[in-house]
């Protein structure tokens, strides 16, 4: 007797699930990679903004302290005299009454902050402090008269290193710019 062995071939249906699954995973990984790069870029831009703001804030504080020293020097001159050029600029600024300081302050006029502004005092960039800034700190001093005596309105501004600054007009087109003010009443005889 002959035995017949019958082998039947079973057809397996292949739907090709591996290729679509791989493509889906590849798209997901690409999206995750793009999001990670975007987050890194946004983080970097945020840190650059914070750094620029901090530099502008430091420049404004340096300008304010510098002009405060000029006012103190004017009240009690040192030997040899310091800040002679800066003190001479105070004399050219019109004196304003305390009642008119909000409307007649010289710092409010944009032209005064330009390169030819006679009232603007620029912190010397050759000093150890002044050379840390792309745009040197600036300040203005205006004498205020009131019933209790004279005082000085000091306005300083700092410009961030990333700012787009137009030196002839003194205008900041973009970037960080910080303004600070103080009123100083020097004690004469101290």
mmCIF file of C-alpha atoms in Angstrom:
data_model
loop_
_atom_site.group_PDB
_atom_site.id
_atom_site.type_symbol
_atom_site.label_atom_id
_atom_site.label_comp_id
_atom_site.label_asym_id
_atom_site.label_seq_id
_atom_site.Cartn_x
_atom_site.Cartn_y
_atom_site.Cartn_z
ATOM 1 C CA UNK A 1 0.000 0.000 0.000
ATOM 2 C CA UNK A 2 1.114 3.265 -0.954
ATOM 3 C CA UNK A 3 0.552 6.007 1.418
ATOM 4 C CA UNK A 4 -0.122 9.341 0.063
ATOM 5 C CA UNK A 5 1.007 12.123 2.142
ATOM 6 C CA UNK A 6 -0.781 15.188 1.307
ATOM 7 C CA UNK A 7 0.837 18.395 2.331
ATOM 8 C CA UNK A 8 -1.373 21.325 2.085
ATOM 9 C CA UNK A 9 0.183 24.728 1.826
ATOM 10 C CA UNK A 10 -1.535 27.234 4.010
ATOM 11 C CA UNK A 11 -1.508 30.737 2.787
ATOM 12 C CA UNK A 12 -0.578 33.282 5.392
ATOM 13 C CA UNK A 13 -1.946 36.656 4.671
ATOM 14 C CA UNK A 14 0.541 39.449 5.230
ATOM 15 C CA UNK A 15 -0.876 42.865 5.643
ATOM 16 C CA UNK A 16 2.456 44.715 5.989
ATOM 17 C CA UNK A 17 1.921 46.109 9.491
ATOM 18 C CA UNK A 18 5.630 46.636 10.182
ATOM 19 C CA UNK A 19 6.149 49.388 7.599
ATOM 20 C CA UNK A 20 3.190 51.583 8.669
ATOM 21 C CA UNK A 21 4.067 51.072 12.350
ATOM 22 C CA UNK A 22 7.671 52.086 11.682
ATOM 23 C CA UNK A 23 6.564 55.171 9.782
ATOM 24 C CA UNK A 24 4.223 56.205 12.606
ATOM 25 C CA UNK A 25 6.998 55.794 15.187
ATOM 26 C CA UNK A 26 9.368 57.753 12.968
ATOM 27 C CA UNK A 27 6.881 60.630 12.696
ATOM 28 C CA UNK A 28 6.346 60.635 16.485
ATOM 29 C CA UNK A 29 10.090 60.676 17.147
ATOM 30 C CA UNK A 30 10.563 63.490 14.605
ATOM 31 C CA UNK A 31 7.858 65.587 16.281
ATOM 32 C CA UNK A 32 9.441 64.998 19.690
ATOM 33 C CA UNK A 33 12.846 66.019 18.319
ATOM 34 C CA UNK A 34 11.447 69.188 16.758
ATOM 35 C CA UNK A 35 9.683 70.090 20.016
ATOM 36 C CA UNK A 36 12.884 69.534 21.992
ATOM 37 C CA UNK A 37 14.869 71.781 19.616
ATOM 38 C CA UNK A 38 12.150 74.449 19.759
ATOM 39 C CA UNK A 39 12.131 74.389 23.551
ATOM 40 C CA UNK A 40 15.918 74.724 23.603
ATOM 41 C CA UNK A 41 15.731 77.700 21.215
ATOM 42 C CA UNK A 42 12.995 79.403 23.254
ATOM 43 C CA UNK A 43 15.020 78.804 26.430
ATOM 44 C CA UNK A 44 18.085 80.309 24.813
ATOM 45 C CA UNK A 45 16.131 83.356 23.618
ATOM 46 C CA UNK A 46 14.657 83.799 27.089
ATOM 47 C CA UNK A 47 18.095 83.677 28.686
ATOM 48 C CA UNK A 48 19.444 86.197 26.147
ATOM 49 C CA UNK A 49 16.550 88.518 27.001
ATOM 50 C CA UNK A 50 17.216 88.176 30.721
ATOM 51 C CA UNK A 51 20.930 88.798 30.173
ATOM 52 C CA UNK A 52 20.221 91.904 28.072
ATOM 53 C CA UNK A 53 17.751 93.245 30.640
ATOM 54 C CA UNK A 54 20.248 92.656 33.445
ATOM 55 C CA UNK A 55 23.027 94.467 31.553
ATOM 56 C CA UNK A 56 20.713 97.422 30.858
ATOM 57 C CA UNK A 57 19.689 97.504 34.523
ATOM 58 C CA UNK A 58 23.321 97.438 35.651
ATOM 59 C CA UNK A 59 24.212 100.214 33.189
ATOM 60 C CA UNK A 60 21.362 102.383 34.490
ATOM 61 C CA UNK A 61 22.508 101.861 38.084
ATOM 62 C CA UNK A 62 26.101 102.713 37.152
ATOM 63 C CA UNK A 63 24.904 105.895 35.439
ATOM 64 C CA UNK A 64 22.791 106.860 38.442
ATOM 65 C CA UNK A 65 25.637 106.326 40.931
ATOM 66 C CA UNK A 66 28.050 108.200 38.663
ATOM 67 C CA UNK A 67 25.822 111.293 38.491
ATOM 68 C CA UNK A 68 25.175 111.102 42.230
ATOM 69 C CA UNK A 69 28.942 111.295 42.733
ATOM 70 C CA UNK A 70 29.054 114.320 40.441
ATOM 71 C CA UNK A 71 26.410 116.090 42.563
ATOM 72 C CA UNK A 72 28.308 115.240 45.756
ATOM 73 C CA UNK A 73 31.507 116.556 44.188
ATOM 74 C CA UNK A 74 29.768 119.798 43.264
ATOM 75 C CA UNK A 75 28.575 120.266 46.857
ATOM 76 C CA UNK A 76 31.930 119.439 48.441
ATOM 77 C CA UNK A 77 34.750 119.703 45.870
ATOM 78 C CA UNK A 78 37.715 117.440 46.280
ATOM 79 C CA UNK A 79 41.348 118.381 45.782
ATOM 80 C CA UNK A 80 42.276 117.915 42.994
ATOM 81 C CA UNK A 81 38.790 118.463 41.563
ATOM 82 C CA UNK A 82 37.048 115.563 39.859
ATOM 83 C CA UNK A 83 34.200 115.648 37.365
ATOM 84 C CA UNK A 84 34.885 119.213 36.201
ATOM 85 C CA UNK A 85 33.328 118.615 32.772
ATOM 86 C CA UNK A 86 30.256 116.986 34.278
ATOM 87 C CA UNK A 87 29.811 119.738 36.886
ATOM 88 C CA UNK A 88 29.993 122.340 34.115
ATOM 89 C CA UNK A 89 27.074 120.570 32.387
ATOM 90 C CA UNK A 90 24.882 121.020 35.481
ATOM 91 C CA UNK A 91 25.209 124.791 35.113
ATOM 92 C CA UNK A 92 23.848 124.639 31.537
ATOM 93 C CA UNK A 93 20.660 122.812 32.558
ATOM 94 C CA UNK A 94 17.768 125.131 33.409
ATOM 95 C CA UNK A 95 16.719 125.051 37.054
ATOM 96 C CA UNK A 96 13.185 123.793 37.529
ATOM 97 C CA UNK A 97 10.784 124.265 40.418
ATOM 98 C CA UNK A 98 9.547 121.173 42.232
ATOM 99 C CA UNK A 99 6.038 121.932 40.956
ATOM 100 C CA UNK A 100 7.135 121.866 37.307
ATOM 101 C CA UNK A 101 9.500 118.906 37.435
ATOM 102 C CA UNK A 102 7.078 116.568 35.677
ATOM 103 C CA UNK A 103 6.623 118.874 32.689
ATOM 104 C CA UNK A 104 9.896 120.813 32.465
ATOM 105 C CA UNK A 105 12.425 118.053 33.141
ATOM 106 C CA UNK A 106 15.227 117.990 30.546
ATOM 107 C CA UNK A 107 15.367 114.189 30.533
ATOM 108 C CA UNK A 108 11.911 114.079 28.903
ATOM 109 C CA UNK A 109 13.167 115.625 25.660
ATOM 110 C CA UNK A 110 14.530 112.890 23.391
ATOM 111 C CA UNK A 111 16.972 115.262 21.671
ATOM 112 C CA UNK A 112 18.817 115.730 24.972
ATOM 113 C CA UNK A 113 19.816 112.043 24.891
ATOM 114 C CA UNK A 114 21.305 112.286 21.389
ATOM 115 C CA UNK A 115 25.017 112.480 20.635
ATOM 116 C CA UNK A 116 24.883 116.275 20.548
ATOM 117 C CA UNK A 117 22.751 116.589 23.693
ATOM 118 C CA UNK A 118 24.454 119.185 25.873
ATOM 119 C CA UNK A 119 22.817 117.905 29.060
ATOM 120 C CA UNK A 120 23.748 114.253 28.716
ATOM 121 C CA UNK A 121 26.585 112.843 30.786
ATOM 122 C CA UNK A 122 28.165 109.640 29.504
ATOM 123 C CA UNK A 123 30.080 107.436 31.902
ATOM 124 C CA UNK A 124 33.635 107.147 30.623
ATOM 125 C CA UNK A 125 34.012 103.770 28.915
ATOM 126 C CA UNK A 126 37.727 103.723 29.786
ATOM 127 C CA UNK A 127 36.914 103.130 33.451
ATOM 128 C CA UNK A 128 36.773 99.591 34.772
ATOM 129 C CA UNK A 129 33.002 99.841 35.144
ATOM 130 C CA UNK A 130 32.209 101.641 31.895
ATOM 131 C CA UNK A 131 33.965 99.159 29.602
ATOM 132 C CA UNK A 132 31.611 96.283 30.484
ATOM 133 C CA UNK A 133 28.823 97.751 28.364
ATOM 134 C CA UNK A 134 28.448 97.998 24.614
ATOM 135 C CA UNK A 135 26.641 101.306 25.137
ATOM 136 C CA UNK A 136 28.053 103.306 28.056
ATOM 137 C CA UNK A 137 25.697 104.350 30.862
ATOM 138 C CA UNK A 138 24.168 107.821 30.509
ATOM 139 C CA UNK A 139 22.651 110.261 32.971
ATOM 140 C CA UNK A 140 21.341 113.806 33.354
ATOM 141 C CA UNK A 141 21.321 116.106 36.345
ATOM 142 C CA UNK A 142 18.799 118.899 36.807
ATOM 143 C CA UNK A 143 18.618 121.239 39.775
ATOM 144 C CA UNK A 144 15.244 121.470 41.495
ATOM 145 C CA UNK A 145 14.261 124.372 43.729
ATOM 146 C CA UNK A 146 11.648 124.093 46.420
ATOM 147 C CA UNK A 147 10.796 125.720 49.741
ATOM 148 C CA UNK A 148 13.018 123.372 51.743
ATOM 149 C CA UNK A 149 16.143 123.973 49.650
ATOM 150 C CA UNK A 150 17.762 122.770 46.493
ATOM 151 C CA UNK A 151 17.832 119.203 45.295
ATOM 152 C CA UNK A 152 18.977 117.466 42.133
ATOM 153 C CA UNK A 153 16.880 115.220 39.912
ATOM 154 C CA UNK A 154 19.144 112.545 38.494
ATOM 155 C CA UNK A 155 17.892 110.460 35.600
ATOM 156 C CA UNK A 156 19.964 107.603 34.243
ATOM 157 C CA UNK A 157 19.394 105.082 31.528
ATOM 158 C CA UNK A 158 21.053 101.868 30.590
ATOM 159 C CA UNK A 159 20.895 100.266 27.175
ATOM 160 C CA UNK A 160 21.201 96.513 26.709
ATOM 161 C CA UNK A 161 24.070 95.096 24.707
ATOM 162 C CA UNK A 162 21.651 93.614 22.164
ATOM 163 C CA UNK A 163 19.765 96.874 21.595
ATOM 164 C CA UNK A 164 19.472 98.546 18.250
ATOM 165 C CA UNK A 165 20.629 101.999 19.314
ATOM 166 C CA UNK A 166 20.817 105.110 17.174
ATOM 167 C CA UNK A 167 23.554 107.228 18.801
ATOM 168 C CA UNK A 168 22.914 110.477 16.876
ATOM 169 C CA UNK A 169 19.277 110.647 18.016
ATOM 170 C CA UNK A 170 19.721 108.750 21.277
ATOM 171 C CA UNK A 171 16.771 106.500 20.482
ATOM 172 C CA UNK A 172 16.585 102.789 21.161
ATOM 173 C CA UNK A 173 14.733 101.091 18.309
ATOM 174 C CA UNK A 174 14.657 97.643 19.878
ATOM 175 C CA UNK A 175 16.189 95.785 22.787
ATOM 176 C CA UNK A 176 16.426 96.541 26.483
ATOM 177 C CA UNK A 177 16.417 100.042 27.892
ATOM 178 C CA UNK A 178 16.124 100.780 31.620
ATOM 179 C CA UNK A 179 15.468 104.171 33.227
ATOM 180 C CA UNK A 180 16.085 104.982 36.888
ATOM 181 C CA UNK A 181 15.801 108.225 38.819
ATOM 182 C CA UNK A 182 16.735 109.631 42.175
ATOM 183 C CA UNK A 183 16.415 112.956 43.915
ATOM 184 C CA UNK A 184 19.554 113.885 45.790
ATOM 185 C CA UNK A 185 19.842 116.613 48.395
ATOM 186 C CA UNK A 186 23.527 116.965 49.137
ATOM 187 C CA UNK A 187 24.436 117.784 52.712
ATOM 188 C CA UNK A 188 26.918 120.625 52.555
ATOM 189 C CA UNK A 189 29.671 120.532 55.126
ATOM 190 C CA UNK A 190 29.761 116.764 55.653
#
